[in-house]
PDB file of C-alpha atoms in Angstrom:
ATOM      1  CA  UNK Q 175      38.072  -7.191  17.101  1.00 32.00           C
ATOM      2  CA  UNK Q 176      39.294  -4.272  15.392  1.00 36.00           C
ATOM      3  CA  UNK Q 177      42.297  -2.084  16.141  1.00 36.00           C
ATOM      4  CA  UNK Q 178      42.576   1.573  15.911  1.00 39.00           C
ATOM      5  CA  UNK Q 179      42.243   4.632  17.909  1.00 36.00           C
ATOM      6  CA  UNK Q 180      39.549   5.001  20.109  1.00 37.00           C
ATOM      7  CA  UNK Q 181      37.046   6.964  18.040  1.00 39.00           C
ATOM      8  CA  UNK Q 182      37.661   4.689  15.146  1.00 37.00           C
ATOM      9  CA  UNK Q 183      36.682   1.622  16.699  1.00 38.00           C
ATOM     10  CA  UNK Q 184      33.751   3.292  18.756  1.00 38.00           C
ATOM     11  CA  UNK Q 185      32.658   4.409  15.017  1.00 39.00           C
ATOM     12  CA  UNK Q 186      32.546   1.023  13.718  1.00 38.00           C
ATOM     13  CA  UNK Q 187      30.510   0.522  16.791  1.00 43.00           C
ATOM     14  CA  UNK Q 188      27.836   2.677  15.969  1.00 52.00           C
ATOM     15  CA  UNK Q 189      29.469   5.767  18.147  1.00 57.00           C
ATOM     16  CA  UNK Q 190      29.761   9.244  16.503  1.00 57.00           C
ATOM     17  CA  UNK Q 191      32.671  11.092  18.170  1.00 61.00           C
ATOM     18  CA  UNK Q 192      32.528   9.932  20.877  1.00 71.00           C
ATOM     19  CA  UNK Q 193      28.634   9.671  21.466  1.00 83.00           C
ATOM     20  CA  UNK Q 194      26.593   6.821  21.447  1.00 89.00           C
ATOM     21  CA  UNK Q 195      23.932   6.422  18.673  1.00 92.00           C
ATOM     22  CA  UNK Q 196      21.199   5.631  20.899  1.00 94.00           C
ATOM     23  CA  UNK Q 197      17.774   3.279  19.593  1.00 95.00           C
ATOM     24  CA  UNK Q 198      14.403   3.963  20.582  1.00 95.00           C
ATOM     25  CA  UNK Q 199      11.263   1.967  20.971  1.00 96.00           C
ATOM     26  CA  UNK Q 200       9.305   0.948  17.983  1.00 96.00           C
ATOM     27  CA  UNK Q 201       5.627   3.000  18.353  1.00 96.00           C
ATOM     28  CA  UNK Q 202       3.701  -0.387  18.837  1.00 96.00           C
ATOM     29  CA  UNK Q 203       4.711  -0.600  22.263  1.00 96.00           C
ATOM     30  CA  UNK Q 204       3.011   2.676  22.857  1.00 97.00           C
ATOM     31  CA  UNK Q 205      -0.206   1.702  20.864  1.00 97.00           C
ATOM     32  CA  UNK Q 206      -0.287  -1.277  23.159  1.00 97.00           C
ATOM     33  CA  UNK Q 207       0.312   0.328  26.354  1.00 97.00           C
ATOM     34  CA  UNK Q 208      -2.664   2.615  25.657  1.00 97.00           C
ATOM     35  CA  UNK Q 209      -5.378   0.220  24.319  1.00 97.00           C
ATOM     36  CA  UNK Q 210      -4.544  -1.625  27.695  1.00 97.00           C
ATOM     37  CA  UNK Q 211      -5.143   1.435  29.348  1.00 97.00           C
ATOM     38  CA  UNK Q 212      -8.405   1.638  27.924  1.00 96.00           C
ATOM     39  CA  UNK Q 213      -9.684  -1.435  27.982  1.00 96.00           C
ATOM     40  CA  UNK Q 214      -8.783  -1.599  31.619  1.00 95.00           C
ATOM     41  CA  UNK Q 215     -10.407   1.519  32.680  1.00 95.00           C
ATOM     42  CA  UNK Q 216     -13.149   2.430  30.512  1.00 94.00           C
ATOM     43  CA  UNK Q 217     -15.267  -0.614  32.510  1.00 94.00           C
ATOM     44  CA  UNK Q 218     -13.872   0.016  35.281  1.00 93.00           C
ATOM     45  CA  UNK Q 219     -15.859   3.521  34.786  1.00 92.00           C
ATOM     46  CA  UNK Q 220     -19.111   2.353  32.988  1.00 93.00           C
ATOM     47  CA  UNK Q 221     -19.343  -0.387  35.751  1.00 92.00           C
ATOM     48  CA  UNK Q 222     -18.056   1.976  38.618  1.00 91.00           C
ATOM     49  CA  UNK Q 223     -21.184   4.817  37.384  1.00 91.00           C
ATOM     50  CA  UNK Q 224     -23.519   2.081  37.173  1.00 92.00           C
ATOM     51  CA  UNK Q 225     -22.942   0.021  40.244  1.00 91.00           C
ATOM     52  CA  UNK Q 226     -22.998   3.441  42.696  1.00 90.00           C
ATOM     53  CA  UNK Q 227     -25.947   4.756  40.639  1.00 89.00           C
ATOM     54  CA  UNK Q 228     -27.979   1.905  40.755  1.00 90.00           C
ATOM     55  CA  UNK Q 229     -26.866   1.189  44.086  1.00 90.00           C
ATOM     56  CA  UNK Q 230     -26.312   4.665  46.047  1.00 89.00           C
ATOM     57  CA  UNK Q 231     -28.215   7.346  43.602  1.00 87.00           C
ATOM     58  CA  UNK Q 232     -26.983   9.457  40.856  1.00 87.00           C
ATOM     59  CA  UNK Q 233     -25.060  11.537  42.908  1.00 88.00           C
ATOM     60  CA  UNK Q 234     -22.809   9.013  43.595  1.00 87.00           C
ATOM     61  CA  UNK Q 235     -22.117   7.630  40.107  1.00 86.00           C
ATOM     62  CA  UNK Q 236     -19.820  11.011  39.983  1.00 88.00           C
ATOM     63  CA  UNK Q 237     -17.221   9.073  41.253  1.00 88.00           C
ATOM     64  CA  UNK Q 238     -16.729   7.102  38.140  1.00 89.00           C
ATOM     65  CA  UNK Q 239     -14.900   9.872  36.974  1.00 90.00           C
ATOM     66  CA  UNK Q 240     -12.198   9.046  38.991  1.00 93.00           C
ATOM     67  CA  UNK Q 241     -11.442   6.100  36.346  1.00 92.00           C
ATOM     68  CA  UNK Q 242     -12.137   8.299  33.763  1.00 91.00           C
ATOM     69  CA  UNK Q 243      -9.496  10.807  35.084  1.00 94.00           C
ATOM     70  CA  UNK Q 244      -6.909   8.324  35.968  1.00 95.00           C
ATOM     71  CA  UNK Q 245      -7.538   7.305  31.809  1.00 95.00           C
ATOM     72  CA  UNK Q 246      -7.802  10.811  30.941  1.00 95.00           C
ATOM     73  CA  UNK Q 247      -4.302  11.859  32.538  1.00 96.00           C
ATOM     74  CA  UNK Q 248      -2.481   8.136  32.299  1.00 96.00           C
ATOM     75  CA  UNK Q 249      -3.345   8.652  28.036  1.00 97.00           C
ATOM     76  CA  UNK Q 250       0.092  11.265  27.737  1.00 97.00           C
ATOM     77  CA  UNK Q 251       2.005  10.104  30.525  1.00 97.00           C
ATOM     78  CA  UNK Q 252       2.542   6.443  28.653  1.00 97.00           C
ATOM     79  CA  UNK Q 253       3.420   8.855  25.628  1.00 97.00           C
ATOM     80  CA  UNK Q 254       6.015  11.037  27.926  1.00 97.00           C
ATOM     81  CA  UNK Q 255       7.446   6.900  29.471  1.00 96.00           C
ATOM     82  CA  UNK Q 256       7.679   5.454  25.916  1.00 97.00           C
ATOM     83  CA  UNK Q 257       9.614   8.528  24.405  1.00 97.00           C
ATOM     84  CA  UNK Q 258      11.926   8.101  27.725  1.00 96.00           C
ATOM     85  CA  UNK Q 259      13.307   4.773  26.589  1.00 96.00           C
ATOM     86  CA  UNK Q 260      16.062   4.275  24.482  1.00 96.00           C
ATOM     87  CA  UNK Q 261      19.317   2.200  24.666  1.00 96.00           C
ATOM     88  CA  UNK Q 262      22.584   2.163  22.373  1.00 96.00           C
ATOM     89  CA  UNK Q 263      25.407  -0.566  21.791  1.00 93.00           C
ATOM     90  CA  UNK Q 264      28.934   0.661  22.547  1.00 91.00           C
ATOM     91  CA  UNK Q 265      32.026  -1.078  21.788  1.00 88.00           C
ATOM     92  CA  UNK Q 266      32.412  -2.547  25.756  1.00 89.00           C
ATOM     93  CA  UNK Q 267      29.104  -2.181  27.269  1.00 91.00           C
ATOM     94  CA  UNK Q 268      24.889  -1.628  26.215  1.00 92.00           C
ATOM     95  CA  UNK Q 269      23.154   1.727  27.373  1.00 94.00           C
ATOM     96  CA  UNK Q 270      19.733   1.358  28.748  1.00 95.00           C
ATOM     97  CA  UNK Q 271      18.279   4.935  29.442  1.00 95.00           C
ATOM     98  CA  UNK Q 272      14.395   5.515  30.630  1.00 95.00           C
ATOM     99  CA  UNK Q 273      12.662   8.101  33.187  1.00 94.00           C
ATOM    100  CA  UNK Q 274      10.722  11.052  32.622  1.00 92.00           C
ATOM    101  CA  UNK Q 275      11.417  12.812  35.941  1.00 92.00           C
ATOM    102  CA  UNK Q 276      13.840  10.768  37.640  1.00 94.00           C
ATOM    103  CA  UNK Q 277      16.115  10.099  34.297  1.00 93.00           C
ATOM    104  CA  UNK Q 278      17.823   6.228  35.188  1.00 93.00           C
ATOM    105  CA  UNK Q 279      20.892   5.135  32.865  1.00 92.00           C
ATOM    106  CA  UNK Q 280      21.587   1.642  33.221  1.00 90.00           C
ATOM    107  CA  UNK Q 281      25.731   0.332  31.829  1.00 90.00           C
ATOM    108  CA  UNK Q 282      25.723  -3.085  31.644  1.00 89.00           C
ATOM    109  CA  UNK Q 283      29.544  -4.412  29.804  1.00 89.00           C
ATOM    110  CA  UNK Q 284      29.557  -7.344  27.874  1.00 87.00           C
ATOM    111  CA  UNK Q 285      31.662  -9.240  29.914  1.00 84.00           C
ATOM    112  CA  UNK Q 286      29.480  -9.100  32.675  1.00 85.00           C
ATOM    113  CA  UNK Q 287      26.342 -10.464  30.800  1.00 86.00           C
ATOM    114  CA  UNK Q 288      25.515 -14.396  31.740  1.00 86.00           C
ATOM    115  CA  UNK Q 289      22.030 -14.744  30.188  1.00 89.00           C
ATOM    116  CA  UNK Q 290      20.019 -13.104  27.429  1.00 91.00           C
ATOM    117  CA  UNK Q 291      16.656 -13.821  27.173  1.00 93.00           C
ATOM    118  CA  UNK Q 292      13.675 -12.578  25.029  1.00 95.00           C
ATOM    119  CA  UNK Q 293      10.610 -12.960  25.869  1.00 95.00           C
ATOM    120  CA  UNK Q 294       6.984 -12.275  24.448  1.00 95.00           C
ATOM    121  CA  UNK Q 295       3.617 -12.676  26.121  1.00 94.00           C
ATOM    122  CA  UNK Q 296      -0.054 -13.077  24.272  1.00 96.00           C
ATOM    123  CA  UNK Q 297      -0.385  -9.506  24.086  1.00 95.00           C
ATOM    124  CA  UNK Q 298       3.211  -8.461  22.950  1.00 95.00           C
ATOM    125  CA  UNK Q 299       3.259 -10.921  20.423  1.00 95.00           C
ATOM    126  CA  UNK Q 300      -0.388  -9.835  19.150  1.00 95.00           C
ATOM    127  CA  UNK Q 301       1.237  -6.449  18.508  1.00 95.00           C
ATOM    128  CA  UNK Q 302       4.389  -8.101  17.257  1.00 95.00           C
ATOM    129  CA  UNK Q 303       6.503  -6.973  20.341  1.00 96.00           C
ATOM    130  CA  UNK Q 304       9.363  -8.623  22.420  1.00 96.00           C
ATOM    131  CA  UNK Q 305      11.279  -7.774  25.440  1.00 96.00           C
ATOM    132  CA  UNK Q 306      15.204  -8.344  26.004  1.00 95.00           C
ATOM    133  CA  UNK Q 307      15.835  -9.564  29.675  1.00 92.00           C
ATOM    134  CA  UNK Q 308      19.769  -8.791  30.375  1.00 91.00           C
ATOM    135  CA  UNK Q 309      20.834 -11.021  33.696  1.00 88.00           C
ATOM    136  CA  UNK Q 310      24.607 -10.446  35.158  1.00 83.00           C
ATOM    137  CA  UNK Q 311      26.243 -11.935  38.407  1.00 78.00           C
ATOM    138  CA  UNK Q 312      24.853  -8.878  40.021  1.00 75.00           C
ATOM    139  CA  UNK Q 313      20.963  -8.954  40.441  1.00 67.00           C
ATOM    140  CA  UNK Q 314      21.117  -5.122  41.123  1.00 69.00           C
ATOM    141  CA  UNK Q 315      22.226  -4.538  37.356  1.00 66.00           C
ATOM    142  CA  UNK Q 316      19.687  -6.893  35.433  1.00 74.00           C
ATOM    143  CA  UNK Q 317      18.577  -4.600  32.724  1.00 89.00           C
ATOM    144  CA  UNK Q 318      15.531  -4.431  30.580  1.00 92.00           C
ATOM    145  CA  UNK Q 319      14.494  -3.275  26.934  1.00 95.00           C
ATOM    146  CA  UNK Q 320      10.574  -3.774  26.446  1.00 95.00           C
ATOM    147  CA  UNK Q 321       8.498  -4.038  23.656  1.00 94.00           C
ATOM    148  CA  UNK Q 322      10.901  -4.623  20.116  1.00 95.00           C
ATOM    149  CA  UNK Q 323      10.319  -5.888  17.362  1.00 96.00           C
ATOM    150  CA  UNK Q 324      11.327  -9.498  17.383  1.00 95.00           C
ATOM    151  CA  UNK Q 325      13.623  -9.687  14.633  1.00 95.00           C
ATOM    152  CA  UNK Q 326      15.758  -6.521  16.378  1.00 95.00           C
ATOM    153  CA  UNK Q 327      15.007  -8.608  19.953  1.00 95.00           C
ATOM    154  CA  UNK Q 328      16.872 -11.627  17.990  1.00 95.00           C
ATOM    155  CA  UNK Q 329      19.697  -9.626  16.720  1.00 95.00           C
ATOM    156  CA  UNK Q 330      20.335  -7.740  19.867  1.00 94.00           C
ATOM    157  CA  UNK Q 331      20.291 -11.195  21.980  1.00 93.00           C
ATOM    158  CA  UNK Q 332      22.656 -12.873  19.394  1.00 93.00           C
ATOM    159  CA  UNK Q 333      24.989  -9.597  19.123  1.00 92.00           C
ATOM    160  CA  UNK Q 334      25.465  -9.267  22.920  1.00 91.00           C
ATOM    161  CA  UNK Q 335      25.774 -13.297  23.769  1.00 89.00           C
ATOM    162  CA  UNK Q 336      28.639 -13.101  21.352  1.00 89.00           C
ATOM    163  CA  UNK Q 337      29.732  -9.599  22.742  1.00 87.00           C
ATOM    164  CA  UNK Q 338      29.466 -11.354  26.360  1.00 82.00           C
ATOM    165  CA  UNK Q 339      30.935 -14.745  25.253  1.00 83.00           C
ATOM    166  CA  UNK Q 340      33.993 -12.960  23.482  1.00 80.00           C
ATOM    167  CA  UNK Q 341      34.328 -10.930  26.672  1.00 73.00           C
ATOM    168  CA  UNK Q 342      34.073 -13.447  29.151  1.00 68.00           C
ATOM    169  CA  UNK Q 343      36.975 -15.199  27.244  1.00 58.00           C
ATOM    170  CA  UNK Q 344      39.430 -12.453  27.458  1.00 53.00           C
ATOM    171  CA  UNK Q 345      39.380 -12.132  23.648  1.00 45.00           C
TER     172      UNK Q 345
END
């Protein structure tokens, strides 16, 4: 570990005076969020207008607009959540920030981290995306960082097991 003052180590860290140089989420996620989105509730409308047309009359197929709305408003407000998200690696501990209206910063130190996991499902890894699962001895404090690119999920799971490992040791 390197010595110095305290704004000369947190530089070497990837801190500017003092403030932490803080990573955002690659765009993918974003493009995947939405096609979800879409593919979810565009037949969910079609079948929604036909079903109560068929079914109930035309006036009724007005309430597949409801689907169309929830698509309709949902489209910005996964751009407003993805632009939320960020985290940055300090010299003793990772920042996880997210929220658009209720703003949620999430410390979790190195020495405190017992498992780091990354994981990918079908769809993630059809987009080329991986998430970083953070697990301490409190449950309350597990911490998140969705949809990376897998090499950066890699290097971020290697970094903070060593972080953790050196941490744990008293190093």
């Amino acid at each position: 570990m390197e010595t110095g003052s305290p704004d000369t180590a947190g530089e070497t860290r990837g801190e500017q005076h003092g403030e932490p140089v803080w990573t955002g989420l690659p765009r993918d996620l974003l493009r995947m969020r939405r096609l979800l989105l879409v593919v979810w509730l565009v037949p969910l409308t079609l079948g929604t207008g036909l079903l109560l047309g068929l079914l109930c009359g035309p006036a009724w197929a007005a309430f597949a607009l409801l689907p169309l709305g929830v698509l309709l408003w949902g489209w910005p407000m996964l751009g407003r959540n993805w632009a939320s998200w960020r985290y940055a690696e300090r010299a003793d501990d990772l920042l996880i920030s997210r929220g658009v209206l209720w703003r949620e910063e999430t410390i979790v130190p190195y020495g405190r981290m017992q498992l780091v996991e990354v994981t990918s499902g079908p769809v993630a890894r059809h987009f080329g995306l991986a998430s970083v699962q953070l697990h301490t001895a409190a449950a309350a404090t597990d911490a998140l960082i969705p949809g990376l690119e897998p090499a950066e999920a890699e290097r971020l799971r290697d970094r903070l097991t060593e972080l953790g490992e050196a941490r744990s040791a008293g190093l």
